[in-house]
CSV table of C-alpha atoms and ligand atoms in Angstrom, one decimal:
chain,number,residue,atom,x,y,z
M,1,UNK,CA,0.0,0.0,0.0
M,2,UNK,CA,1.0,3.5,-1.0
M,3,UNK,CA,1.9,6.4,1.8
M,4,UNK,CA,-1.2,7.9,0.1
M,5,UNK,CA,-3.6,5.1,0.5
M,6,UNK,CA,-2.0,4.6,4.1
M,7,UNK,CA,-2.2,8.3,5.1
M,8,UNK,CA,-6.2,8.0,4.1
M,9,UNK,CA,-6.5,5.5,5.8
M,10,UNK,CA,-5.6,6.7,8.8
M,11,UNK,CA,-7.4,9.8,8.2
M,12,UNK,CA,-10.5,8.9,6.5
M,13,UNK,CA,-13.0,8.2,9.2
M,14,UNK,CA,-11.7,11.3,10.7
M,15,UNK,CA,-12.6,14.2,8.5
M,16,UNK,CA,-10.6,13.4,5.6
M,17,UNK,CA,-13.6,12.1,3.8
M,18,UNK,CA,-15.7,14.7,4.3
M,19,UNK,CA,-12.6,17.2,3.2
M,20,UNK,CA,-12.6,15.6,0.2
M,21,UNK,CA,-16.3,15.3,-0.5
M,22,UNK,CA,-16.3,19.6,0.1
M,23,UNK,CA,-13.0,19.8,-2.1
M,24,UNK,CA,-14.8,17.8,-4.9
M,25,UNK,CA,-18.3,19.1,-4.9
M,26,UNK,CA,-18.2,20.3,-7.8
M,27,UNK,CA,-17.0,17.5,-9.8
M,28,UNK,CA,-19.1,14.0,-10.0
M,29,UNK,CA,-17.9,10.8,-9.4
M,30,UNK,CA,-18.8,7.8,-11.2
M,31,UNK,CA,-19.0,4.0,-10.1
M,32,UNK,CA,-18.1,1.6,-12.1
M,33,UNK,CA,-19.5,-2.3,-11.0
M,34,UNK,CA,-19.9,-5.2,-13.0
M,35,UNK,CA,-20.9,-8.1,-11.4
M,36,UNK,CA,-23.3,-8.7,-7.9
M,37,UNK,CA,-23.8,-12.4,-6.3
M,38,UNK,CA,-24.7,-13.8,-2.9
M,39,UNK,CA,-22.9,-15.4,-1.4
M,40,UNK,CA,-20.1,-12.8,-1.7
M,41,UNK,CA,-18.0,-13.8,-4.4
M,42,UNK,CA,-14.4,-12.0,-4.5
M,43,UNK,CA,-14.2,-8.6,-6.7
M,44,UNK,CA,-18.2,-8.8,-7.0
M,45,UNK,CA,-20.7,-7.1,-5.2
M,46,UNK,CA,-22.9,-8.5,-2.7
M,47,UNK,CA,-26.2,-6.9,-1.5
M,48,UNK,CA,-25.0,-6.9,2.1
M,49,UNK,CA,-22.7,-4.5,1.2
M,50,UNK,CA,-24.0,-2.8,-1.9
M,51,UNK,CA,-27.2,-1.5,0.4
M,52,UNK,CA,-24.8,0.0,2.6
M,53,UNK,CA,-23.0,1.8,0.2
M,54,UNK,CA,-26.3,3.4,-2.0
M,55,UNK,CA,-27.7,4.1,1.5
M,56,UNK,CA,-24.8,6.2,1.6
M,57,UNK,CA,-24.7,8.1,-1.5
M,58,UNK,CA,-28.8,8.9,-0.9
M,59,UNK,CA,-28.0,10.2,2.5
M,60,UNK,CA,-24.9,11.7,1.8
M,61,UNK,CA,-24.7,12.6,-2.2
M,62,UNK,CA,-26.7,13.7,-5.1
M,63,UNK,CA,-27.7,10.7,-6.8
M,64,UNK,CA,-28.0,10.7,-10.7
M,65,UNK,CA,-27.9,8.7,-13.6
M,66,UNK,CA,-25.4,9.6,-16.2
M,67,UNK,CA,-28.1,10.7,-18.4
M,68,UNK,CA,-29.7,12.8,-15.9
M,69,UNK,CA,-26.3,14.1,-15.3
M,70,UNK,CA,-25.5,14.9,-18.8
M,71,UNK,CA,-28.9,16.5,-19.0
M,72,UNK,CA,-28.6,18.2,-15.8
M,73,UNK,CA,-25.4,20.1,-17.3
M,74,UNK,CA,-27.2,20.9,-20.9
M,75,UNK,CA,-29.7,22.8,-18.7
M,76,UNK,CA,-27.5,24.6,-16.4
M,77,UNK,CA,-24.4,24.7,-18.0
M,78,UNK,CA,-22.3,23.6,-14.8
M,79,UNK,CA,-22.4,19.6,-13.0
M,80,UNK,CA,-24.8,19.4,-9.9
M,81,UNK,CA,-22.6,19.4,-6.6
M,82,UNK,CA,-22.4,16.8,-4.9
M,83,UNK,CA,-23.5,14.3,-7.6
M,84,UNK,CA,-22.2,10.9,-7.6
M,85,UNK,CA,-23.2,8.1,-10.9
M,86,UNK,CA,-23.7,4.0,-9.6
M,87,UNK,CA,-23.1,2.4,-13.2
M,88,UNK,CA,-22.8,-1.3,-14.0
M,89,UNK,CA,-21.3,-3.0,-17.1
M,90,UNK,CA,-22.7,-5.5,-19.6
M,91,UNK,CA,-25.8,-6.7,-18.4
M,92,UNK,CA,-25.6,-9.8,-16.8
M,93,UNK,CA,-29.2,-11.4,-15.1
M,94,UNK,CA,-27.6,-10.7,-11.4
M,95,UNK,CA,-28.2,-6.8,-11.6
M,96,UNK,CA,-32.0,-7.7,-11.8
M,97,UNK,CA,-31.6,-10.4,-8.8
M,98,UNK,CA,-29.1,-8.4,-6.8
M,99,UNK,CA,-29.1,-4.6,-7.3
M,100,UNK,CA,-32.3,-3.2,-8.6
M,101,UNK,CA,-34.3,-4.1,-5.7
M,102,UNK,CA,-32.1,-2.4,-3.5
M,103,UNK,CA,-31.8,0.7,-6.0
M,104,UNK,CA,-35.7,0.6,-6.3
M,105,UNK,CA,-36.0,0.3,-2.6
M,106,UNK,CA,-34.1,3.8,-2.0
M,107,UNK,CA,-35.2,5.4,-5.1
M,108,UNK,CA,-31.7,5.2,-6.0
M,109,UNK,CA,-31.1,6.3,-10.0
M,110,UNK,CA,-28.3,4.3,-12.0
M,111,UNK,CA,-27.0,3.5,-15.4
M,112,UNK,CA,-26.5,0.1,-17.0
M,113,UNK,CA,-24.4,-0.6,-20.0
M,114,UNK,CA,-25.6,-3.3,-22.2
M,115,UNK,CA,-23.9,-5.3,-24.6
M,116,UNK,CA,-26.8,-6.0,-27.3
M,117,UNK,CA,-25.9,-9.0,-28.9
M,118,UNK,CA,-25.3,-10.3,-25.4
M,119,UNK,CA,-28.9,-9.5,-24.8
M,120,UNK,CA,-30.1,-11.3,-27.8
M,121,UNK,CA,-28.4,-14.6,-26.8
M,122,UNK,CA,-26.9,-14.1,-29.7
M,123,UNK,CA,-23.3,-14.7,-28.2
M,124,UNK,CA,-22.0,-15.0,-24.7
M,125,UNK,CA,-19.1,-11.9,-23.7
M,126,UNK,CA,-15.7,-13.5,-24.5
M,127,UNK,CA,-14.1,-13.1,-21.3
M,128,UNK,CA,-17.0,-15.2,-19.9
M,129,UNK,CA,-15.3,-18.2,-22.5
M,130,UNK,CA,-12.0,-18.1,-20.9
M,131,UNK,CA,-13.0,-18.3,-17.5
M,132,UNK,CA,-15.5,-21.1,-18.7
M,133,UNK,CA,-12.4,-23.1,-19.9
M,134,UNK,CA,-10.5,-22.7,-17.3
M,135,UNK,CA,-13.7,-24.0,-14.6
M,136,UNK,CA,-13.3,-27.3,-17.2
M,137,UNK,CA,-10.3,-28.2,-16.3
M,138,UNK,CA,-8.2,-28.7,-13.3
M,139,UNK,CA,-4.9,-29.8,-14.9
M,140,UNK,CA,-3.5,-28.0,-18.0
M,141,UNK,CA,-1.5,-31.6,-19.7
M,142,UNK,CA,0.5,-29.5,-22.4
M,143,UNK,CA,1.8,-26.3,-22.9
M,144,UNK,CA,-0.7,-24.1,-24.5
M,145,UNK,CA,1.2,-22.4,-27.5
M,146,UNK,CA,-0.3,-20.5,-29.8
M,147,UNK,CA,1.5,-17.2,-31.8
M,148,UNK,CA,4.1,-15.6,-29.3
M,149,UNK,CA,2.0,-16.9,-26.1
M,150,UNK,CA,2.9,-20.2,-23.9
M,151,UNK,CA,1.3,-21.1,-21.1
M,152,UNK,CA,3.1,-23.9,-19.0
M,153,UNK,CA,1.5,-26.9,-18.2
M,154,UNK,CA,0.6,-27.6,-14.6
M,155,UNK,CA,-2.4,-27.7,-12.3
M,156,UNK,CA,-5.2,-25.0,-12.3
M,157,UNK,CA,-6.3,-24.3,-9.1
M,158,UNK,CA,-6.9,-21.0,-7.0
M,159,UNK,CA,-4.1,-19.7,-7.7
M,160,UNK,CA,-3.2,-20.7,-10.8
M,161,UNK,CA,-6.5,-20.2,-12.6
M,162,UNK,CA,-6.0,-16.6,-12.3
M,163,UNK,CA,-2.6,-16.4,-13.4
M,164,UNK,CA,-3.8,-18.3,-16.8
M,165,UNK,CA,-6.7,-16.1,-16.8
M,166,UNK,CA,-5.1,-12.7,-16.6
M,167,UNK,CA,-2.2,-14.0,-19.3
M,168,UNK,CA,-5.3,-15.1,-21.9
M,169,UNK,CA,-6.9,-12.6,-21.6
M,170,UNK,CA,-4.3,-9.6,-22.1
M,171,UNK,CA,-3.2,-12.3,-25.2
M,172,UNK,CA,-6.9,-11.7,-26.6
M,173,UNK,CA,-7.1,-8.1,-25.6
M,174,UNK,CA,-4.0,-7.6,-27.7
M,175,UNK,CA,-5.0,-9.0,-31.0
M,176,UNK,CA,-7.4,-7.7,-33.7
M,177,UNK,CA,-11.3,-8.9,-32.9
M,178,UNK,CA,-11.5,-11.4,-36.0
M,179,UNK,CA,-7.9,-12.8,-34.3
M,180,UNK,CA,-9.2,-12.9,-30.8
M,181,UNK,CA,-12.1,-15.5,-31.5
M,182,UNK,CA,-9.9,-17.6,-33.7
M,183,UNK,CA,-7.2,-17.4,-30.5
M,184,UNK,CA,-10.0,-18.5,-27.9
M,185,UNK,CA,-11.3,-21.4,-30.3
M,186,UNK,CA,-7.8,-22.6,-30.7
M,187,UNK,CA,-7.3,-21.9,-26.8
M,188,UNK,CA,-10.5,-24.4,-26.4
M,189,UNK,CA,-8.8,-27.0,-28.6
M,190,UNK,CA,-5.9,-26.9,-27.3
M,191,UNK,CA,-7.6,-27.7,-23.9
M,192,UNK,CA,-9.6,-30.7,-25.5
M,193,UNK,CA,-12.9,-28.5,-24.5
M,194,UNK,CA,-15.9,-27.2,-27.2
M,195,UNK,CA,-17.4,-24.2,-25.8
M,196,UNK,CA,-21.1,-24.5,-25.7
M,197,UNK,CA,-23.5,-22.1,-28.5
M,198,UNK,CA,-25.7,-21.5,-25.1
M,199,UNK,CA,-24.5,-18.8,-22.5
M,200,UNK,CA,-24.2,-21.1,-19.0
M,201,UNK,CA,-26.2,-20.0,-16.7
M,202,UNK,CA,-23.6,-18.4,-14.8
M,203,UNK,CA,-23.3,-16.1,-17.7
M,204,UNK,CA,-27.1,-15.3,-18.9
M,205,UNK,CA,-27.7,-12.0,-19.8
M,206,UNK,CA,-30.9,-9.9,-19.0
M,207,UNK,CA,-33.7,-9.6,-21.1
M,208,UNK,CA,-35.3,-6.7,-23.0
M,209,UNK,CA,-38.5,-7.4,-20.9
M,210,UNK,CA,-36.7,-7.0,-17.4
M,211,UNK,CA,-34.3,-3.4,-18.9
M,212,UNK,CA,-37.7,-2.1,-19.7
M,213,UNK,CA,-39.1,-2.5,-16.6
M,214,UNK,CA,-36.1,-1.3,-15.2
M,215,UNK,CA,-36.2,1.8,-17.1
M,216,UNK,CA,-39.3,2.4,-16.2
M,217,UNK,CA,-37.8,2.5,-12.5
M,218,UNK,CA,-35.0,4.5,-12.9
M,219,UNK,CA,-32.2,2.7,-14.0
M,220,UNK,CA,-30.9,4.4,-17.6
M,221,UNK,CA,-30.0,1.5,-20.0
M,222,UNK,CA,-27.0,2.7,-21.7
M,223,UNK,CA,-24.8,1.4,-24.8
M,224,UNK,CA,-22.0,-1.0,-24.3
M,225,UNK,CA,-21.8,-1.9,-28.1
M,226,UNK,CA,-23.0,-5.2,-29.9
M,227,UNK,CA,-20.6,-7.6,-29.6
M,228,UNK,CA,-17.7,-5.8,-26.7
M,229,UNK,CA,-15.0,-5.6,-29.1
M,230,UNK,CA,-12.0,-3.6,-27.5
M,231,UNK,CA,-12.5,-0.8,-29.4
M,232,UNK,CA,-8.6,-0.1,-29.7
M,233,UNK,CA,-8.5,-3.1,-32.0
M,234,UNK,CA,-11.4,-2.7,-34.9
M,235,UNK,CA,-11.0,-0.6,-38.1
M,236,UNK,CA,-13.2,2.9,-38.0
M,237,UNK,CA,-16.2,1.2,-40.0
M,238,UNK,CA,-16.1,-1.6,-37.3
M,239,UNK,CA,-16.7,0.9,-34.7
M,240,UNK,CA,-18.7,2.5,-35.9
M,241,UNK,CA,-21.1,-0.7,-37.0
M,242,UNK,CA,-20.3,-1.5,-33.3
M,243,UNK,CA,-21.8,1.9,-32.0
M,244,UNK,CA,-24.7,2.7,-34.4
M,245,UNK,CA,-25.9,-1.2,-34.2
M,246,UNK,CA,-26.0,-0.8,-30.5
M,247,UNK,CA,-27.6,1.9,-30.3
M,248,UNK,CA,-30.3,1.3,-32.6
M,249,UNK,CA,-31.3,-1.9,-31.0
M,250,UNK,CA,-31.9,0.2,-27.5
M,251,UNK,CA,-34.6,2.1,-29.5
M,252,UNK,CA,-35.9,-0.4,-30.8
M,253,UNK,CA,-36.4,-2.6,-27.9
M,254,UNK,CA,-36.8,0.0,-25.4
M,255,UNK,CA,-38.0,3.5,-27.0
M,256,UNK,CA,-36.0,6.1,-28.5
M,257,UNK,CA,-34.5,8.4,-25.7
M,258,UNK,CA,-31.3,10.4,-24.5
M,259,UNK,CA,-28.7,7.9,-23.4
M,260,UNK,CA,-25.2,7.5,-22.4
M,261,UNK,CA,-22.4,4.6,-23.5
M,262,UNK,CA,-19.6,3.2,-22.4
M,263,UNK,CA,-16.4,1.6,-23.7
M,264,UNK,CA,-15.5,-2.0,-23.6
M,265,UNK,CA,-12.7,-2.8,-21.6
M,266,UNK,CA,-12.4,1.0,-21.2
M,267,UNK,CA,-8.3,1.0,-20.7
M,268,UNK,CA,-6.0,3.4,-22.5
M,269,UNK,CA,-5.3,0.9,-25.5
M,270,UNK,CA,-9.0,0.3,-25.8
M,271,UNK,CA,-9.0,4.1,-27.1
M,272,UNK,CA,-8.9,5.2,-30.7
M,273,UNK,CA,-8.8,9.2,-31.1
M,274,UNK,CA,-11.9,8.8,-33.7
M,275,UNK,CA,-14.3,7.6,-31.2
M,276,UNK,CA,-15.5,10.2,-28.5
M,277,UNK,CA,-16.9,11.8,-32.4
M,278,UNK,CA,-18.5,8.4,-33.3
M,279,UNK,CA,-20.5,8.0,-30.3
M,280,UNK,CA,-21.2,11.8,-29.8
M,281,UNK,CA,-22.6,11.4,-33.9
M,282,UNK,CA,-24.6,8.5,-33.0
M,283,UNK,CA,-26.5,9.8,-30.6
M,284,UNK,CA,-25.4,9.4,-27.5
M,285,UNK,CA,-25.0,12.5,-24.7
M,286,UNK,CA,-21.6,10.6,-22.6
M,287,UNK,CA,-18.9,8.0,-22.7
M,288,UNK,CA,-17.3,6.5,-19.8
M,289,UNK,CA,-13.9,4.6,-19.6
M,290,UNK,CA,-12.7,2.0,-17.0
M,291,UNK,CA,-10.2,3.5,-15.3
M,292,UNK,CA,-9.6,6.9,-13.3
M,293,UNK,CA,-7.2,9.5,-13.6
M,294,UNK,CA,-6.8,13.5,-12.7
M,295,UNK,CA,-9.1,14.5,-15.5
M,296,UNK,CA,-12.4,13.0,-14.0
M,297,UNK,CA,-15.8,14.2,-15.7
M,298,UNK,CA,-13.9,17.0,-17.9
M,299,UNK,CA,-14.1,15.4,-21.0
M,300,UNK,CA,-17.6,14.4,-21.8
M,301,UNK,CA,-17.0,11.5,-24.0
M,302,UNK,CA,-14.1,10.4,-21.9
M,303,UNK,CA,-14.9,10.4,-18.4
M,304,UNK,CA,-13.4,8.6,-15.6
M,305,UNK,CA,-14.8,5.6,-13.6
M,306,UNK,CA,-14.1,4.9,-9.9
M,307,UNK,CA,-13.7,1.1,-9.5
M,308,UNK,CA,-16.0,-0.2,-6.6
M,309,UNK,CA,-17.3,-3.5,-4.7
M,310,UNK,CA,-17.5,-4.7,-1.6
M,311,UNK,CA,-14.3,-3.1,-0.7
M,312,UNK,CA,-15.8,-0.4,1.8
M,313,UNK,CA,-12.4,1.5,1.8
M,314,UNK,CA,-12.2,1.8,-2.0
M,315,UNK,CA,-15.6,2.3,-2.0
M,316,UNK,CA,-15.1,5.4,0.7
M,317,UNK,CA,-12.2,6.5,-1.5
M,318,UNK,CA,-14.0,6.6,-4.7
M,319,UNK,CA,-16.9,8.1,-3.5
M,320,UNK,CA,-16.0,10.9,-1.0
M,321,UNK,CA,-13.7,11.9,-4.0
M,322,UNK,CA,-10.0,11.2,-1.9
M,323,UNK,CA,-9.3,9.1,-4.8
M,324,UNK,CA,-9.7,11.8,-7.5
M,325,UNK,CA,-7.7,14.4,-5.0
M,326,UNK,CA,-4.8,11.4,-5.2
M,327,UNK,CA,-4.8,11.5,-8.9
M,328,UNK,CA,-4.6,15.0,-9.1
M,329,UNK,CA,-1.9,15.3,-6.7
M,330,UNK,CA,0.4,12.5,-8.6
M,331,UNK,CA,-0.5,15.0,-11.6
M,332,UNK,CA,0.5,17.8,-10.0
M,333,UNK,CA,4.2,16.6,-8.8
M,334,UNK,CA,5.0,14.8,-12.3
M,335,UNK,CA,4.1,18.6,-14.1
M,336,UNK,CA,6.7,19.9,-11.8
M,337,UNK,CA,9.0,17.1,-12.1
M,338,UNK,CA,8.7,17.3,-15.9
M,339,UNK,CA,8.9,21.4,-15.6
M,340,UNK,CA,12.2,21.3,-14.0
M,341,UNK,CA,13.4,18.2,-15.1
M,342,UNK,CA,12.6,19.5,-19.1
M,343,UNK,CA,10.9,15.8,-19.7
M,344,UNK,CA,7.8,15.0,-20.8
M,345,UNK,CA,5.9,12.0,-19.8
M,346,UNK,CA,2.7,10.7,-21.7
M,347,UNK,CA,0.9,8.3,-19.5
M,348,UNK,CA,-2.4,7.2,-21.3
M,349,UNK,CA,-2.0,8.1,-24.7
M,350,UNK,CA,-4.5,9.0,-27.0
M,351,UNK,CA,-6.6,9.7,-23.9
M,352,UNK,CA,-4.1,12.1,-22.3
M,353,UNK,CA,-5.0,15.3,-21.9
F,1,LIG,ZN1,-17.9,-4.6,-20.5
């Protein structure tokens, strides 16, 4: 841990929260979840500790949607203070089970990003396959080899499955989408498994019947494109087939209306400079990305996401805006460092700014 995150710590529950959450009022923070189980399952949410945590932004925040705060900015020209954004990625079936009641309960508003070929079962999200595989098998006989990756053979257990996961999947993330199915079929052969046509269970999206109802109760259904391709890795008719077809199955399915979207993967190298103009032309009033840095909310079709889950400290962090005041602060010393130094250091390319 960080003197930062140790110093916070420390500090937190005595006034550093609410220091930051008066520092940062004027600049929202946004939520980024994915999945929700019970029993607790690690880096999920669980409603135990999910209820806490949007009992906390109603009694301490301004709740919004990221529509509604998109909207709320058109009309006033400035963010709301205060304002914090619960979104949730993909749109897996345990959002309906898990978080909706509770968000229904407190009158709590959200967004949810849907992938819409996920929703029409008309494939299951890739990642998904890859962990699949890898709860197939508990020994790995042979070396998987396949381009410039090799995975050693050897058990998969705890540990291990992890390790195997993280490598495939940064293998995947760094190909071209036509090469990243090919790599995951051969990845399944090589493993003597044929993934299933059918999403498992453990995978099944939502349908359009349960978004509308949520709509209807406050949760924004946002795009998430139609088949999560990283969007660092398709050609600029791709995306765009990506963007447009996503968002033209929302209004289809569930009305035309204002909406925002966000990036698969949402990393740096998931970024192409055409894109915040792609999904600002098709419609949409927002983007998010995955990750969080000094610039927060200042770029509308770039903005930053907080990770949080059952973690109550990261969840604190995010929230009260101490996380945000860190990132700024890093900024702040390497502008120096660079302004004395003469260097120049570009961390995030393409989504620098
Ligand atoms: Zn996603």
């Amino acid at each position: 841990m960080g003197l930062f995150s140790k110093t916070i710590r420390t500090l937190g529950p005595w006034g550093g929260y609410q220091l930051a959450r008066q520092i940062c009022r004027n600049q929202p923070r946004i939520l980024m979840y994915h999945r929700f189980s019970d029993p607790p399952v690690k880096g999920w949410a669980s409603p135990h500790f999910f209820e806490q945590q949007v009992r906390h932004i109603k009694d301490n925040y301004n709740p919004f949607s990221l529509v509604g705060l998109m909207q709320y900015k058109r009309e006033h020209g400035r963010m709301p203070s205060h304002a914090v954004v619960i979104t949730v990625d993909d749109g897996y079936r345990d959002f309906y089970q898990y978080a909706y009641p509770i968000l229904k309960k407190y009158q709590v508003p959200s967004t949810l990003f849907v992938t819409t070929g996920f929703i029409e079962r008309k494939l299951w999200l890739w990642p998904d396959k890859i962990t699949w595989l890898l709860s197939q098998v508990d020994y790995i006989q042979e070396a998987v080899t396949i381009d410039a990756l090799r995975s050693e053979a050897g058990p998969v257990n705890a540990e291990t499955r992890q390790v195997y996961w993280q490598q495939w999947n940064d293998h995947a993330l760094s190909l071209p989408d036509d090469e990243k199915h090919w790599f995951i079929d051969e990845l399944a052969r090589q493993l003597g498994k044929a993934i299933p046509e059918a999403i498992p269970p453990e995978f099944e999206p939502l349908s359009w019947d349960e978004l509308a109802e949520m709509q209807q109760n406050g949760v924004e259904i946002g795009g998430h494109t139609v088949t999560h391709p990283s969007l660092g890795r398709v050609s600029q008719s791709q995306a765009k087939v990506e963007i447009v077809g996503c968002s033209n199955a929302l209004n289809e399915n569930l009305g035309r209306r204002s909406r925002t979207f966000c990036y698969p993967n949402g990393q740096p190298s998931d970024f192409q400079y055409f894109l915040p103009a792609l999904v600002e032309d098709s419609g949409f009033l927002g983007a998010v990305t995955a990750f969080p840095d000094a610039n927060g909310t200042k770029d509308p079709f770039l903005m930053r996401r907080h990770v949080s889950g059952d973690d109550m400290f990261q969840f604190f962090k995010a929230t009260s805006g101490v996380e945000l005041l860190g990132h700024r602060l890093r900024r702040d010393i390497r502008l120096r460092r660079d302004f004395f130094l003469g260097t120049t250091d570009i961390a995030s390319p393409g989504v620098n700014a």
